[in-house]
PDB file of C-alpha atoms in Angstrom:
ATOM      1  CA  UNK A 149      15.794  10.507  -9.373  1.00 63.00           C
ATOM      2  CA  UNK A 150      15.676   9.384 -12.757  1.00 66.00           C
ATOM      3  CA  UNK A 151      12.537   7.152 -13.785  1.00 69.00           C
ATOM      4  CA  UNK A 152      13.185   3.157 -14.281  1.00 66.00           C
ATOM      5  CA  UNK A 153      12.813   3.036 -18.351  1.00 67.00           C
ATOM      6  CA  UNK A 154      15.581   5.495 -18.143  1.00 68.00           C
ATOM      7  CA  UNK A 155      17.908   3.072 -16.579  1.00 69.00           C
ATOM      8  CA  UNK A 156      19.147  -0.417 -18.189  1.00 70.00           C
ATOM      9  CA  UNK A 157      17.786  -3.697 -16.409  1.00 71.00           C
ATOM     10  CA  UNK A 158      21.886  -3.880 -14.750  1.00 69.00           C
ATOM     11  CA  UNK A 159      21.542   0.094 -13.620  1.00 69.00           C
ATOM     12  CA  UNK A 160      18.400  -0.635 -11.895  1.00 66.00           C
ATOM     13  CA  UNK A 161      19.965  -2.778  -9.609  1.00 65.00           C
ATOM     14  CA  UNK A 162      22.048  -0.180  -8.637  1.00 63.00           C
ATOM     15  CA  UNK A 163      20.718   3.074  -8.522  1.00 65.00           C
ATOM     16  CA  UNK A 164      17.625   4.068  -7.499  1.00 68.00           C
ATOM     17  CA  UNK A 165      14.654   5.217  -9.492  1.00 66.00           C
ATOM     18  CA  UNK A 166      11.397   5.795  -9.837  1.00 67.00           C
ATOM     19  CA  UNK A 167       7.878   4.493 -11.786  1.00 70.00           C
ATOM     20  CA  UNK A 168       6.593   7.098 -13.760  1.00 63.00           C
ATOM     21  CA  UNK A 169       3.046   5.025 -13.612  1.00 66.00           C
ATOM     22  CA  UNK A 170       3.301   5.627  -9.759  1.00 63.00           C
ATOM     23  CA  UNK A 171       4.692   9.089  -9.036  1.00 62.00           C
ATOM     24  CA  UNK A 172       1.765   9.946  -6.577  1.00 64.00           C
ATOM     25  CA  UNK A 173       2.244   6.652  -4.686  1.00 79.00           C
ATOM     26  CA  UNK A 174       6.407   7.141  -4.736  1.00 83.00           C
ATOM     27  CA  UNK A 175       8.873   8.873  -3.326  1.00 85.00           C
ATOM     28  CA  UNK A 176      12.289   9.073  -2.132  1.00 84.00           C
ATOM     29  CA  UNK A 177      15.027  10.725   0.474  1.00 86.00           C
ATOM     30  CA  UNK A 178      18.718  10.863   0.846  1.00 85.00           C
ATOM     31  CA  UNK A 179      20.208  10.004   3.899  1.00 84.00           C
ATOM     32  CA  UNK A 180      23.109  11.699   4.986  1.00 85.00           C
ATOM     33  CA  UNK A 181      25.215  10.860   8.083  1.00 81.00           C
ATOM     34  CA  UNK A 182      27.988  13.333   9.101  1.00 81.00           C
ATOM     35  CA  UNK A 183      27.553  15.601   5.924  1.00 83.00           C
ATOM     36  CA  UNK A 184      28.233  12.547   3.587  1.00 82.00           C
ATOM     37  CA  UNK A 185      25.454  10.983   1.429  1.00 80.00           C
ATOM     38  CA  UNK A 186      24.459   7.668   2.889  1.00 80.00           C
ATOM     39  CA  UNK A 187      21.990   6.043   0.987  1.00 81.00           C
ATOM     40  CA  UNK A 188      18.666   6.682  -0.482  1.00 85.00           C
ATOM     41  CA  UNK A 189      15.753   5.127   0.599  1.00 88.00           C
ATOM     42  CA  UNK A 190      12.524   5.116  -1.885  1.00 87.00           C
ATOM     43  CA  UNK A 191       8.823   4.249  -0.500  1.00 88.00           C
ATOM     44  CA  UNK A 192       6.243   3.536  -2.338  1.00 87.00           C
ATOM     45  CA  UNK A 193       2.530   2.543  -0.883  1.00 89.00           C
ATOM     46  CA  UNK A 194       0.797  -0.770  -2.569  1.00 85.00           C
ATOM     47  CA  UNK A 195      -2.356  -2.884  -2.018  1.00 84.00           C
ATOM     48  CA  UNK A 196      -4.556   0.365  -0.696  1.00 84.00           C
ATOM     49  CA  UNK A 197      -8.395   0.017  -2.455  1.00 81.00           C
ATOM     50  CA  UNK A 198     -11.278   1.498  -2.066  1.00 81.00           C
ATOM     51  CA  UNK A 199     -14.561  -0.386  -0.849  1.00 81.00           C
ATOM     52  CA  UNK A 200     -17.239  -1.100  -3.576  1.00 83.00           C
ATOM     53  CA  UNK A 201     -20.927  -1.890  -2.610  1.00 85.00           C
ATOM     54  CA  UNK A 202     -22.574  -5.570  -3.275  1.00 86.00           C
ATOM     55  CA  UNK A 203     -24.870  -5.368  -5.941  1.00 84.00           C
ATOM     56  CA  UNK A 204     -28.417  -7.555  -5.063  1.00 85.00           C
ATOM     57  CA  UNK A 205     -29.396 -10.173  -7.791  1.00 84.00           C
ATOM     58  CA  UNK A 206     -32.587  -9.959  -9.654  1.00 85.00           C
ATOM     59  CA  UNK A 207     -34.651 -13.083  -9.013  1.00 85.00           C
ATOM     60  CA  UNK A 208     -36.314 -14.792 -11.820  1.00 82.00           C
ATOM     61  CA  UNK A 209     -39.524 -15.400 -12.948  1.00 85.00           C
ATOM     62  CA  UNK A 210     -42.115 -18.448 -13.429  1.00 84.00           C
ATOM     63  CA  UNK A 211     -42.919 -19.226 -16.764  1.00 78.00           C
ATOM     64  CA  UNK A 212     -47.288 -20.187 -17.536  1.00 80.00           C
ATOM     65  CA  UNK A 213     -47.991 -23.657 -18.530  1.00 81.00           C
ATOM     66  CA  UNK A 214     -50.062 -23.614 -21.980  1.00 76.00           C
ATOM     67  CA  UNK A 215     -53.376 -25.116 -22.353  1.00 75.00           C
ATOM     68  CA  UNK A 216     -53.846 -27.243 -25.632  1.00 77.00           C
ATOM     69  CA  UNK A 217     -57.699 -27.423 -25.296  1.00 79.00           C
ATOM     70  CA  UNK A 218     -57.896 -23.344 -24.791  1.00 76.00           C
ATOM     71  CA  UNK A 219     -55.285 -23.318 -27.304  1.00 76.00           C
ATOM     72  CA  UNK A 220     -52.955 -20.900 -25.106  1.00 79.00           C
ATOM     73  CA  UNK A 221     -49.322 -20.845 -25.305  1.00 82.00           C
ATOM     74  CA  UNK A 222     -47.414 -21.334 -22.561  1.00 78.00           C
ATOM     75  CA  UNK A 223     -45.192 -18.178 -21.263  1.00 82.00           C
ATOM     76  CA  UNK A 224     -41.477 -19.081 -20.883  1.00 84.00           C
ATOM     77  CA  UNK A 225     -39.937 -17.824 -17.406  1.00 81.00           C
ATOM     78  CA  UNK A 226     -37.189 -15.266 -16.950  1.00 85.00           C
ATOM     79  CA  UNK A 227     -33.800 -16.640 -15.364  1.00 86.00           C
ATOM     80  CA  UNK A 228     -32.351 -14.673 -12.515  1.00 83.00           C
ATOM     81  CA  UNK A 229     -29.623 -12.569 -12.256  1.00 85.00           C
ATOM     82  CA  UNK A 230     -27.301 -13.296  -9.428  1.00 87.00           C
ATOM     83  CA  UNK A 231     -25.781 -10.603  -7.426  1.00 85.00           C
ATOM     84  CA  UNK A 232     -22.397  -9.181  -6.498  1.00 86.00           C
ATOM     85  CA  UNK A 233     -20.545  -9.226  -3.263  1.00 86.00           C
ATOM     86  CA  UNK A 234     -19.337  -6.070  -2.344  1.00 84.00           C
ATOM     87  CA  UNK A 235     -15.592  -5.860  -1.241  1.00 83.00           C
ATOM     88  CA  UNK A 236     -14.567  -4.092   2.157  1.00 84.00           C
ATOM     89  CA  UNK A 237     -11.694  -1.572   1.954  1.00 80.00           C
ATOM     90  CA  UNK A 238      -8.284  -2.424   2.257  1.00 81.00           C
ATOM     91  CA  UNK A 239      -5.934   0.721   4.128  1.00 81.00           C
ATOM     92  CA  UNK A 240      -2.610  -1.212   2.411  1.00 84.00           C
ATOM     93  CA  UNK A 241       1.002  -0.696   3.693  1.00 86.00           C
ATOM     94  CA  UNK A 242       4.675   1.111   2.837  1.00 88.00           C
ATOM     95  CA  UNK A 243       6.923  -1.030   0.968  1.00 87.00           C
ATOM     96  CA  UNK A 244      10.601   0.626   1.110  1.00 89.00           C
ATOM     97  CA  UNK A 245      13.873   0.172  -0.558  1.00 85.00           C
ATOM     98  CA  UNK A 246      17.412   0.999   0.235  1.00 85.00           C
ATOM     99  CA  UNK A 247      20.026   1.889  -1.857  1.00 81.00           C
ATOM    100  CA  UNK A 248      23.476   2.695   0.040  1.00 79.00           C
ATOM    101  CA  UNK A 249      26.056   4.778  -1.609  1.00 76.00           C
ATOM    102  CA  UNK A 250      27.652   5.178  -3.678  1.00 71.00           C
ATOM    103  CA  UNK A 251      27.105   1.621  -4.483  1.00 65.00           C
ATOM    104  CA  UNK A 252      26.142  -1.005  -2.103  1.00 62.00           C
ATOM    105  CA  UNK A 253      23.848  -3.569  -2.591  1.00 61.00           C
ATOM    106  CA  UNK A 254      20.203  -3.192  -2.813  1.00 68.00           C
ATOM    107  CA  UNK A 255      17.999  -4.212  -0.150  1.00 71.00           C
ATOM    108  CA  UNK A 256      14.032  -4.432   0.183  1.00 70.00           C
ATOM    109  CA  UNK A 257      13.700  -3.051   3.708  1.00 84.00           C
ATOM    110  CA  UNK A 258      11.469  -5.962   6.100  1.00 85.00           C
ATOM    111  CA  UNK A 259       8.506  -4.937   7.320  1.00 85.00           C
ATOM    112  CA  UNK A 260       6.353  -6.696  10.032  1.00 85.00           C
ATOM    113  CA  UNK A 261       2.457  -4.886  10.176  1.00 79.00           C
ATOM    114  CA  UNK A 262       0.672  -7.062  12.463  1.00 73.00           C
ATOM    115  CA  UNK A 263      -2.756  -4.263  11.790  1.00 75.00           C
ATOM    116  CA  UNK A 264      -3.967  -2.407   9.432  1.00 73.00           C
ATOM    117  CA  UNK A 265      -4.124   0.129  11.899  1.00 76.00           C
ATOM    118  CA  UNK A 266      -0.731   0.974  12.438  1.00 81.00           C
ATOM    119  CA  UNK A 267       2.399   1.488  10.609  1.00 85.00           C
ATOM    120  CA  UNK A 268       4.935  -1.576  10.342  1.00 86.00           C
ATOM    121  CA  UNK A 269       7.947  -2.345  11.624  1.00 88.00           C
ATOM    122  CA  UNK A 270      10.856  -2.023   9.609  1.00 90.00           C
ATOM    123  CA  UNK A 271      14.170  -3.582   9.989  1.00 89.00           C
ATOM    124  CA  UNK A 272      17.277  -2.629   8.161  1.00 87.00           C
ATOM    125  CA  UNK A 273      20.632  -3.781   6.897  1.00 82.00           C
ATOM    126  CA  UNK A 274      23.299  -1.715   8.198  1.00 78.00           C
ATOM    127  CA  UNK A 275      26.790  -1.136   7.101  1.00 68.00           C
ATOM    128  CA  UNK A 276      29.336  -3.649   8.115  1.00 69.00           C
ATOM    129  CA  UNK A 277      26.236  -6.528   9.071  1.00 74.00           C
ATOM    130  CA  UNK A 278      23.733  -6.346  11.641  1.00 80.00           C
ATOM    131  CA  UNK A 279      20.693  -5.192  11.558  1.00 86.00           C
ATOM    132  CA  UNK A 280      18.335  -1.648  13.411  1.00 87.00           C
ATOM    133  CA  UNK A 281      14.475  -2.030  13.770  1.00 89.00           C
ATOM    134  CA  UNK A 282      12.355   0.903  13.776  1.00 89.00           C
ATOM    135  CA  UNK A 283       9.278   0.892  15.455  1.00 89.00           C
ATOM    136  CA  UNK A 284       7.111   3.685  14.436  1.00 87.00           C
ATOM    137  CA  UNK A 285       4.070   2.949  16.026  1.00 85.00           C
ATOM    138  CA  UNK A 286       6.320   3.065  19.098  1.00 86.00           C
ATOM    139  CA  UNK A 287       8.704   5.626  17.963  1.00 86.00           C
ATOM    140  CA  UNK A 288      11.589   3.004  19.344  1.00 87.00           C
ATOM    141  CA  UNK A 289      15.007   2.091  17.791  1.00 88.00           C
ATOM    142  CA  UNK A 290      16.751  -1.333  18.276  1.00 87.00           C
ATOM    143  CA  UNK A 291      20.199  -1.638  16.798  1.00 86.00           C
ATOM    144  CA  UNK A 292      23.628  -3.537  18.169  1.00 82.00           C
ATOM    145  CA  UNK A 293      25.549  -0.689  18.708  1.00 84.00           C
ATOM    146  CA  UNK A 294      25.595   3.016  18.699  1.00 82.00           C
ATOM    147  CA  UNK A 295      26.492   3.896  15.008  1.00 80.00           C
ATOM    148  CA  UNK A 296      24.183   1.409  13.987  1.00 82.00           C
ATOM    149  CA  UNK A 297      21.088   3.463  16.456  1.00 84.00           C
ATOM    150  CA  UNK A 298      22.211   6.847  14.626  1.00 84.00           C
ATOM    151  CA  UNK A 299      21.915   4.873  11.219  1.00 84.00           C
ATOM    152  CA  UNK A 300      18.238   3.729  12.245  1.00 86.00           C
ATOM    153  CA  UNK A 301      17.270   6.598  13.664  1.00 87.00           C
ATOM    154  CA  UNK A 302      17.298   8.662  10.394  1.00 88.00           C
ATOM    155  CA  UNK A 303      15.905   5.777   8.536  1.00 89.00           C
ATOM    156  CA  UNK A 304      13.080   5.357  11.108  1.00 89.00           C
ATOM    157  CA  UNK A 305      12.898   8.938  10.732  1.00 91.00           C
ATOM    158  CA  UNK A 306      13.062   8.754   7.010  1.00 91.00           C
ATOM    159  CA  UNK A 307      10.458   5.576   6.870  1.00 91.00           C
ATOM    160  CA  UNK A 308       7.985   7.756   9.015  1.00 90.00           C
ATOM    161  CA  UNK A 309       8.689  10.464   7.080  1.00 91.00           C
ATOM    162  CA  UNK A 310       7.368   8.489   4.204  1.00 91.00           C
ATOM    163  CA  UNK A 311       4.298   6.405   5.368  1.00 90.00           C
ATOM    164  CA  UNK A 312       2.622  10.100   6.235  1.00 89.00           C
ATOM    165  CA  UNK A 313       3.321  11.395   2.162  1.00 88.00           C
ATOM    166  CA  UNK A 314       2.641   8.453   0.821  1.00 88.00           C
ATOM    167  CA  UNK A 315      -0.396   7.382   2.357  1.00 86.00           C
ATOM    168  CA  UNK A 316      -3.822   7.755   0.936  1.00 83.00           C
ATOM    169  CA  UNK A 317      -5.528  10.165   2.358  1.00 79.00           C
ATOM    170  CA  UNK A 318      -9.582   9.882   1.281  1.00 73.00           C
ATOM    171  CA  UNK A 319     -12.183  11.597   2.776  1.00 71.00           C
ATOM    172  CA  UNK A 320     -15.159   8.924   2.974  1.00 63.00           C
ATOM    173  CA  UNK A 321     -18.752  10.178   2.210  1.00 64.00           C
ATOM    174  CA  UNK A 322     -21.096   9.996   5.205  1.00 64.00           C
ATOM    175  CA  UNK A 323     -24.161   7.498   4.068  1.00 58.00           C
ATOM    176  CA  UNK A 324     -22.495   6.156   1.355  1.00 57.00           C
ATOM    177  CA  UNK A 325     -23.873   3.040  -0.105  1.00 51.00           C
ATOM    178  CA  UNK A 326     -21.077   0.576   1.102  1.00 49.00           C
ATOM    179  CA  UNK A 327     -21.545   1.842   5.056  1.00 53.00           C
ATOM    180  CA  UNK A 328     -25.374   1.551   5.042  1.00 52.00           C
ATOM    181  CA  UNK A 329     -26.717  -1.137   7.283  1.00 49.00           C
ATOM    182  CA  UNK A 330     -23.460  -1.526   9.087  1.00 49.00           C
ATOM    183  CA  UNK A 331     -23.033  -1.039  13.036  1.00 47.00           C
ATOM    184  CA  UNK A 332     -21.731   2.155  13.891  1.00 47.00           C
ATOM    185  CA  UNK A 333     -18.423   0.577  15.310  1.00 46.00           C
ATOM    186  CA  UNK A 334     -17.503  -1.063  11.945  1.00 46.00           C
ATOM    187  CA  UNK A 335     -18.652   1.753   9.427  1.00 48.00           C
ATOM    188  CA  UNK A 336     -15.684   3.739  11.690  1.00 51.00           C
ATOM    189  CA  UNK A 337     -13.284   1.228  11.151  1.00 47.00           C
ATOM    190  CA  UNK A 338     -13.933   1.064   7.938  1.00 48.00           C
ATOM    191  CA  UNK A 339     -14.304   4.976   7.456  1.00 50.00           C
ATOM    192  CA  UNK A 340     -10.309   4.686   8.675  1.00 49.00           C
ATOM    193  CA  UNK A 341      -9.516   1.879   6.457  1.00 46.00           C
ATOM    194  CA  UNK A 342     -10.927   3.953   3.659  1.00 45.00           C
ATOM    195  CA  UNK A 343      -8.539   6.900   4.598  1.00 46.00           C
ATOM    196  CA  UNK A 344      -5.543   4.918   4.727  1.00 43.00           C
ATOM    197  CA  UNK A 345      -5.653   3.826   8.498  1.00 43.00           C
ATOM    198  CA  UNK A 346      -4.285   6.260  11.360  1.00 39.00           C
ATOM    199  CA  UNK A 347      -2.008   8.795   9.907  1.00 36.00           C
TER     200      UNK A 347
END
């Protein structure tokens, strides 16, 4: 696919491309039904982050009244420096776009994700109205009729195929600084959030 600044702001509304700032978080597959290209469908993963550890604040000091008849200065105190909250990790989600062929109107593909901890629910457009829901925690189809099931199953296909390259995959440090003092049940959770959620 070619890259967006390679396409004019009317040819990106009707071809697909891609963000050269994002190639690692991107990709893209062409769906073909009955040895004819379909459409193509591009993913791309936003909102993932990393955790990063509070920082404590340094308290201040007293300053030291003076004494005129000793002739001693006073000392002037030290203000404190306040901390930083740390921020927890966030696993993100698969945004998805569909582009039928060989020129159809371009659709962001819904998604419903009620956790973090499991892939969404995507519904799409299909050709001629209606509209197939994919599932893939599930691995179920819902569609009105029977062409429009074979036309959601290779997108729910193609949409799975997607959230496992595209998702981060991080291996989390044992002990690190953001997991210390947390219970044992939430440093877990938020080992998996850390890697992406469940593959």
């Amino acid at each position: 696919l070619p890259f967006r600044p390679q396409l004019t702001d009317a040819d990106r509304a009707l071809y697909a491309s891609l963000d050269p700032k994002m190639t690692t978080r991107q990709a893209a597959l062409l769906i073909r039904v009955a040895g004819e290209d379909s459409a193509v469908l591009v993913g791309q993963w936003e909102g993932f982050s990393m955790p990063v550890p509070g920082v404590p604040g340094i308290a201040g000091k007293a300053g030291v009244a003076g004494d005129k008849s000793a002739k001693r200065k006073g000392t002037k105190g030290t203000k404190g420096v306040p901390g930083r909250k740390g921020q927890p990790p966030a696993a993100g989600h698969l945004r998805l776009r569909l582009f039928p062929l060989p020129h159809g109107a371009v659709s962001d593909v819904r998604a419903a994700q009620p956790s973090d901890a499991a892939p969404a629910n995507f519904s799409f457009l299909m050709p001629g109205g209606g509209v197939a829901t994919a599932r893939l925690s599930t691995g179920e189809i819902e569609a009105g009729s029977q062409l429009q099931a074979l036309h959601g199953y290779l997108l729910g296909m193609s949409a799975a195929m997607l959230h496992v390259i595209l998702q981060p995959k991080v291996e989390p440090t044992e002990g690190a600084a953001w997991m210390e003092g947390m219970p044992a049940s939430s440093a877990a959770a938020s080992s998996a959030a850390a890697s992406g959620g469940l593959a």
